[in-house]
Phi, psi and omega in degrees: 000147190263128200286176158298330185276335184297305213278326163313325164295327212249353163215088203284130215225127167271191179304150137288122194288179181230134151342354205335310175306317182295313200290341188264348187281298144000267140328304179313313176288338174269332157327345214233286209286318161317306200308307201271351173276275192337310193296308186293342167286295154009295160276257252294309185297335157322295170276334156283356135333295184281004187267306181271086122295334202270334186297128189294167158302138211253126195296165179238166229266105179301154185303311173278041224284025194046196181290157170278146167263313180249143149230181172191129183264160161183241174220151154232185210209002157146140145300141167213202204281158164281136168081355183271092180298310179299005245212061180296154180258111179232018163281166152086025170092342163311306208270021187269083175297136191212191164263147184217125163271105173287142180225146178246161187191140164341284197274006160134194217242105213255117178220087152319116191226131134308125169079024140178183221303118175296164128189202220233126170263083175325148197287344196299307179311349169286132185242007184161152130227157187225187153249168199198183194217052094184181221206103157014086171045044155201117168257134143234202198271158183305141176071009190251023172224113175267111172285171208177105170272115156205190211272161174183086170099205170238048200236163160242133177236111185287135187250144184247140175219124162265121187284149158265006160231151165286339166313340218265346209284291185303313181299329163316296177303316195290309183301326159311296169327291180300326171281338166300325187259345168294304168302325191292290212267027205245325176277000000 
């Protein structure tokens, strides 16, 4: 009779090789399914594009914009319909998250973005700012947000804006206001 350790010596089994074909079939195939979900977001922003087409070009910044009252570096984060926050706006270059320069001045609200399209919010065209805790796919904390509500075309439109200091938020909101009830009783 034979012990158990012999016959574990006497029939020696190797590793399982690995599939490198399967495993490469594999990779290949979920690379292919990214592309193709990444291709299909692609056309949706495409096509809510040509859906808001009828939005005029957005004003540009007059040769005099007047004294500044406010400035503000930060981010902005996006447009959307007014009061609908999920409902972004990305024709003409709005849903084009940046860096943003504010500027508030008498005739209105001067918004600079490095890497995509500046312009400019007249004061006639401000209907409100408030704070807020989001905007089209950016949540933040309550008030860790400025919307800037205006008119544009015959559209209401919302603006999301973050200060890189946040303190900076309520004096912003208050000064928009004041100019907004300034302007309303001007018309």
């Amino acid at each position: 009779m034979t012990s158990p350790l012999i016959l574990l010596a006497e029939a020696p089994q190797s590793a399982p090789v690995t599939d490198w074909a399967a495993r490469l079939g594999w990779v290949a195939g979920l690379l292919v399914f990214v592309a193709f979900v990444y291709w299909l977001m692609r056309q949706g922003w495409k096509w809510r594009g040509t859906l808001q087409g009828d939005l005029p070009e957005l004003p540009s910044t007059p040769d005099d914009p007047g004294e500044p009252r406010l400035r503000l570096s930060g981010r902005y984060h996006g447009s959307t319909t007014a009061g609908q926050w999920l409902d972004r706006i990305v024709a003409r270059g709005l849903g084009i998250r940046s860096r943003v320069e504010l500027t508030l001045t008498d005739q209105g609200l001067d918004v600079v973005r490095p890497g995509a399209a500046d312009f400019f919010v007249p004061a006639a065209q401000l209907r409100e700012a408030r704070l807020d805790k989001g905007i089209a796919g950016k949540v933040l904390t309550e008030g860790g947000l400025l919307v800037v509500t205006w008119a544009h075309g015959d559209k209401l439109i919302d603006s999301g804006f973050r200060s890189d200091r946040a303190a900076d938020h309520t004096a912003w909101a208050d000064a928009l206001n004041q100019l907004i009830h300034t302007t309303e009783g001007a018309r």
